[in-house]
């Protein structure tokens, strides 16, 4: 059975605000692993990975730069 939700490693997504916890609402994630049913995503700015079902993912907010153009995190 094929799914209409197709993601690739490196895609940027957000979690649907209707199902997101307060700490994950509005955060942009990068897809890091594709599992048979779920995907594993990690926050672009660093943090804990989250395993979620693809239908709960949405596109990143407007104005989010593509991965190659995203600024590198600066150290202290």
Protein backbone atom coordinates (compact mmCIF):
# COMPACT_ATOMS: atom_id res chain seq x y z
CA UNK A 1 0.00 0.00 0.00
CA UNK A 2 1.50 3.35 -0.96
CA UNK A 3 1.10 6.48 1.08
CA UNK A 4 0.21 9.91 -0.33
CA UNK A 5 2.70 11.37 2.19
CA UNK A 6 6.16 11.09 0.71
CA UNK A 7 9.18 12.68 2.31
CA UNK A 8 12.88 12.43 1.60
CA UNK A 9 15.84 12.69 3.93
CA UNK A 10 16.57 16.39 4.41
CA UNK A 11 13.04 17.66 3.73
CA UNK A 12 11.87 20.40 6.07
CA UNK A 13 8.52 20.05 7.79
CA UNK A 14 6.50 21.36 10.72
CA UNK A 15 4.13 19.45 12.98
CA UNK A 16 0.44 20.22 12.51
CA UNK A 17 -0.50 22.72 15.26
CA UNK A 18 -3.70 20.77 15.94
CA UNK A 19 -1.67 17.79 17.22
CA UNK A 20 1.60 19.46 18.30
CA UNK A 21 2.57 19.90 21.93
CA UNK A 22 3.32 23.45 23.05
CA UNK A 23 7.06 22.76 22.85
CA UNK A 24 6.88 21.53 19.23
CA UNK A 25 4.38 24.07 17.86
CA UNK A 26 5.94 26.28 15.19
CA UNK A 27 9.31 24.46 15.16
CA UNK A 28 10.83 23.63 11.76
CA UNK A 29 12.18 20.07 11.54
CA UNK A 30 14.42 18.22 9.09
CA UNK A 31 13.57 14.62 8.11
CA UNK A 32 16.49 12.40 9.21
CA UNK A 33 15.11 8.83 8.90
CA UNK A 34 12.33 7.14 6.99
CA UNK A 35 10.71 4.24 8.83
CA UNK A 36 8.06 1.86 7.45
CA UNK A 37 5.20 3.80 9.08
CA UNK A 38 6.72 6.93 10.67
CA UNK A 39 9.45 9.46 9.97
CA UNK A 40 12.10 10.71 12.38
CA UNK A 41 12.59 14.47 12.37
CA UNK A 42 15.07 16.69 14.22
CA UNK A 43 14.70 20.41 14.90
CA UNK A 44 16.71 22.51 12.44
CA UNK A 45 18.11 24.59 15.32
CA UNK A 46 19.11 21.50 17.31
CA UNK A 47 17.24 19.49 19.90
CA UNK A 48 15.67 16.11 20.46
CA UNK A 49 14.46 14.04 17.50
CA UNK A 50 10.77 13.23 17.23
CA UNK A 51 9.20 10.14 15.63
CA UNK A 52 5.92 11.13 13.98
CA UNK A 53 3.35 9.83 11.54
CA UNK A 54 3.65 11.56 8.12
CA UNK A 55 0.03 12.84 8.00
CA UNK A 56 0.84 15.06 11.00
CA UNK A 57 3.60 16.85 9.04
CA UNK A 58 3.12 19.98 7.02
CA UNK A 59 5.28 22.28 4.94
CA UNK A 60 7.72 24.63 6.71
CA UNK A 61 6.65 28.24 7.27
CA UNK A 62 7.01 30.70 4.40
CA UNK A 63 10.42 32.34 4.32
CA UNK A 64 12.31 29.29 5.61
CA UNK A 65 15.51 29.10 3.54
CA UNK A 66 16.28 25.84 1.72
CA UNK A 67 18.81 23.56 3.48
CA UNK A 68 21.78 24.72 1.39
CA UNK A 69 21.08 28.38 2.11
CA UNK A 70 20.30 28.10 5.81
CA UNK A 71 22.78 30.02 7.98
CA UNK A 72 25.16 27.92 10.03
CA UNK A 73 24.72 28.00 13.80
CA UNK A 74 27.31 30.22 15.39
CA UNK A 75 29.20 29.12 18.45
CA UNK A 76 29.91 31.13 21.59
